[in-house]
Tab-separated table of C-alpha atoms in Angstrom:
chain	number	residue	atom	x	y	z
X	28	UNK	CA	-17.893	30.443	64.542
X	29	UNK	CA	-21.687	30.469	64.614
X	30	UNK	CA	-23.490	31.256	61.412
X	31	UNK	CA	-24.384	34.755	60.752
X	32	UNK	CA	-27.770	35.975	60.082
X	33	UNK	CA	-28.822	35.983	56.450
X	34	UNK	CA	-28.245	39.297	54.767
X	35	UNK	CA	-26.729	40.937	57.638
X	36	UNK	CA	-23.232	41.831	56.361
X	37	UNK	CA	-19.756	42.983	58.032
X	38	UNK	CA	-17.786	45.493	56.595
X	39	UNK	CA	-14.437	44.998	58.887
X	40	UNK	CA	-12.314	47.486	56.292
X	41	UNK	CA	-13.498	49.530	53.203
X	42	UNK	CA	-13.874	47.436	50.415
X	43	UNK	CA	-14.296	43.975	52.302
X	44	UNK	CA	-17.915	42.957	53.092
X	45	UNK	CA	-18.072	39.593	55.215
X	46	UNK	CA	-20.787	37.428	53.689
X	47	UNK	CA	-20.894	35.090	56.269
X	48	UNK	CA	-19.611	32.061	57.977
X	49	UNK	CA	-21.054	28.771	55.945
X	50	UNK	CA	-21.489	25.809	57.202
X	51	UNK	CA	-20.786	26.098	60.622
X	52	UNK	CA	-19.190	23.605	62.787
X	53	UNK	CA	-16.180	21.585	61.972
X	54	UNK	CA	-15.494	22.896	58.555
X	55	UNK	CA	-16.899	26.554	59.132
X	56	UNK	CA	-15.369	28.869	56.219
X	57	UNK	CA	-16.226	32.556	56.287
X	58	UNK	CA	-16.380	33.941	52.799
X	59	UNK	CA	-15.630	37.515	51.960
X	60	UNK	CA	-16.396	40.114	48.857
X	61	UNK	CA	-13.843	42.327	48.008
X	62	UNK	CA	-14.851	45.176	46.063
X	63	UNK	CA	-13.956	48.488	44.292
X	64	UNK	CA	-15.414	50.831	41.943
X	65	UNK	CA	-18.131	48.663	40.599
X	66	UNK	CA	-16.541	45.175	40.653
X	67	UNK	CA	-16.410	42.524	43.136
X	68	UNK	CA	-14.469	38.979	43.990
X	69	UNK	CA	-16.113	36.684	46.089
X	70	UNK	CA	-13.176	34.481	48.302
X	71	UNK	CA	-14.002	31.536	49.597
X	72	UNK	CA	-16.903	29.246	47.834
X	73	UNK	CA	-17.757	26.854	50.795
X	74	UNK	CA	-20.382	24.223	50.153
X	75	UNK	CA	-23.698	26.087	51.444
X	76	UNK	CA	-26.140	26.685	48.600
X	77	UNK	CA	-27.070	30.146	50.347
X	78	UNK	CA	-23.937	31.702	49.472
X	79	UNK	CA	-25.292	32.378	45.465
X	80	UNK	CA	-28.559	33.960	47.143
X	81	UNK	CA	-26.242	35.826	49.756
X	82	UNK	CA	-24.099	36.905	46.534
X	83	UNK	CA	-26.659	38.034	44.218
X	84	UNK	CA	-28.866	40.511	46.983
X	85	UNK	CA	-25.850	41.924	48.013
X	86	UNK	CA	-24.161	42.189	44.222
X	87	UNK	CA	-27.509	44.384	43.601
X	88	UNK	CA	-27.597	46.274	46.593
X	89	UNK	CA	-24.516	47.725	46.505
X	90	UNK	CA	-24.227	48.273	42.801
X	91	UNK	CA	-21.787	45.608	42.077
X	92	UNK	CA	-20.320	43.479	39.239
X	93	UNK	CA	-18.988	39.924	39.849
X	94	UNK	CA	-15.251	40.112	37.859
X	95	UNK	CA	-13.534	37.077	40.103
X	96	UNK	CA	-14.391	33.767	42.268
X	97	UNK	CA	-11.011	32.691	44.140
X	98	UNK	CA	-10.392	30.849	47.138
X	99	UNK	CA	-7.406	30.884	49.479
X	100	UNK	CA	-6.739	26.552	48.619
X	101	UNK	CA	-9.322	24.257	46.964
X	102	UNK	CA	-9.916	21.922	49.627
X	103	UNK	CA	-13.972	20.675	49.894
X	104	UNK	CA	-14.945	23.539	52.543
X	105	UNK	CA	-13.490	26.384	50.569
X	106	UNK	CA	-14.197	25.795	46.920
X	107	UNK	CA	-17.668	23.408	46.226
X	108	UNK	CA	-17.228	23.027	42.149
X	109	UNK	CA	-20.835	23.024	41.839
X	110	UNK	CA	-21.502	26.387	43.619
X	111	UNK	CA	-18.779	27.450	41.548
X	112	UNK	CA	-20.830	26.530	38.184
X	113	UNK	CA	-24.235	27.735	39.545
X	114	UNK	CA	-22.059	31.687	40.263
X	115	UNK	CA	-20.402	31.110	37.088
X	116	UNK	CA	-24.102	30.877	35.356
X	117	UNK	CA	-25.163	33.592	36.418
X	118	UNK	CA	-22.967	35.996	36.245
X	119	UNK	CA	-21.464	34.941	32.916
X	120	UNK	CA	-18.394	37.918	32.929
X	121	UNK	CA	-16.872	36.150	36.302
X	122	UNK	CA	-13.801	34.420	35.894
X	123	UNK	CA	-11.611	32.089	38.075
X	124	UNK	CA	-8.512	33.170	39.556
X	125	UNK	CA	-5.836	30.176	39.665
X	126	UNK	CA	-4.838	28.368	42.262
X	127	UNK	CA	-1.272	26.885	40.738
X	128	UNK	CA	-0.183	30.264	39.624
X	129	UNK	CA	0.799	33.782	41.361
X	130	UNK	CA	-2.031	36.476	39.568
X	131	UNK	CA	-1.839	39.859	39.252
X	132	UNK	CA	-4.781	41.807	38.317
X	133	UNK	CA	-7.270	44.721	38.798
X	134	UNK	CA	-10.270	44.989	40.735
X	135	UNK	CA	-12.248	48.111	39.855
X	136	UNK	CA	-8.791	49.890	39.173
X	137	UNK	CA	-7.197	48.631	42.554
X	138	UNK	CA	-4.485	46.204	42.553
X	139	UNK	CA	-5.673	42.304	43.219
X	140	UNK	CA	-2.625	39.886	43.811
X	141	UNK	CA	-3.226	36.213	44.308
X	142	UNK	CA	0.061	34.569	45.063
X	143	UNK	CA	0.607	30.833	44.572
X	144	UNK	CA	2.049	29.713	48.145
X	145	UNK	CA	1.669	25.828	49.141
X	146	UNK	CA	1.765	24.673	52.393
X	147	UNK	CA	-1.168	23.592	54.009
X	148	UNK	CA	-2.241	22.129	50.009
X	149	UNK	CA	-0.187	22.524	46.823
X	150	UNK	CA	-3.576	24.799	45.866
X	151	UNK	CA	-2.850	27.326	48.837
X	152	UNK	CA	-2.842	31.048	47.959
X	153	UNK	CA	-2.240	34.386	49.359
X	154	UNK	CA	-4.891	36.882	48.567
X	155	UNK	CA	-4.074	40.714	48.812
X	156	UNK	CA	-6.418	43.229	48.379
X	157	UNK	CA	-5.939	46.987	49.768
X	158	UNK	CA	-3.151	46.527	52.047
X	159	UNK	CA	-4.782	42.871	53.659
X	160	UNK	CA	-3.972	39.484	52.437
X	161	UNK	CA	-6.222	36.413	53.525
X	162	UNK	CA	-4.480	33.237	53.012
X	163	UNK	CA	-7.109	30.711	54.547
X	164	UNK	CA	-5.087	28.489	57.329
């Protein structure tokens, strides 16, 4: 996958805006914001320091509240820790969803379901989020 252009976003299904693919090459990882009625999740935290630019201009643009960070395992090129930290500063209401555990939550009043799955890692998770589930490999 070839990088996408900063700031240009894909919207493939209501709800879902593609943020980009990071770090091309070997270990490209495309990360996605799912979002409804005011609140967002960002999936997939791969280790390009862009993404918490990318996040925060497209957070404000569209009106939208960071409730969840999540990825679909927590190998290197999905989850970097300290991109993690540097979202989790600032945008102090943002939580974590697990990795070890199945999760069911909310997402602006629509149902968010993170299902604990390994396979490819003992980390690996199903995310589903309006009728579409992303579960990395």
């Amino acid at each position: 996958m070839a990088a996408m252009e900063y700031g240009k976003l894909e919207e493939p299904f209501e709800g879902f805006l593609l943020m980009g693919v990071f770090a091309p090459g070997e270990h490209d990882v495309a990360s996605l914001l799912l979002y409804h009625n005011g609140e967002a999740c960002l999936l997939e935290v791969p280790p390009d320091p862009v993404l918490v630019y990318q996040v925060r201009d497209t957070l404000e643009a569209h009106g939208l509240e960071l409730k969840y960070i999540a990825a679909t395992h927590r190998h290197f090129d999905h989850w970097d820790e300290r991109l993690v930290e540097l979202l989790m500063e600032e945008h102090p209401g943002a939580s974590v969803l697990s990795n070890h555990e199945d999760v069911f939550t909310h997402l602006g009043g629509e149902l968010l379901v993170s299902l604990h799955c390994p396979k490819h890692s003992l980390s690996d998770q199903v995310v589903l989020f309006r009728g579409c589930g992303d579960g990395g490999h």
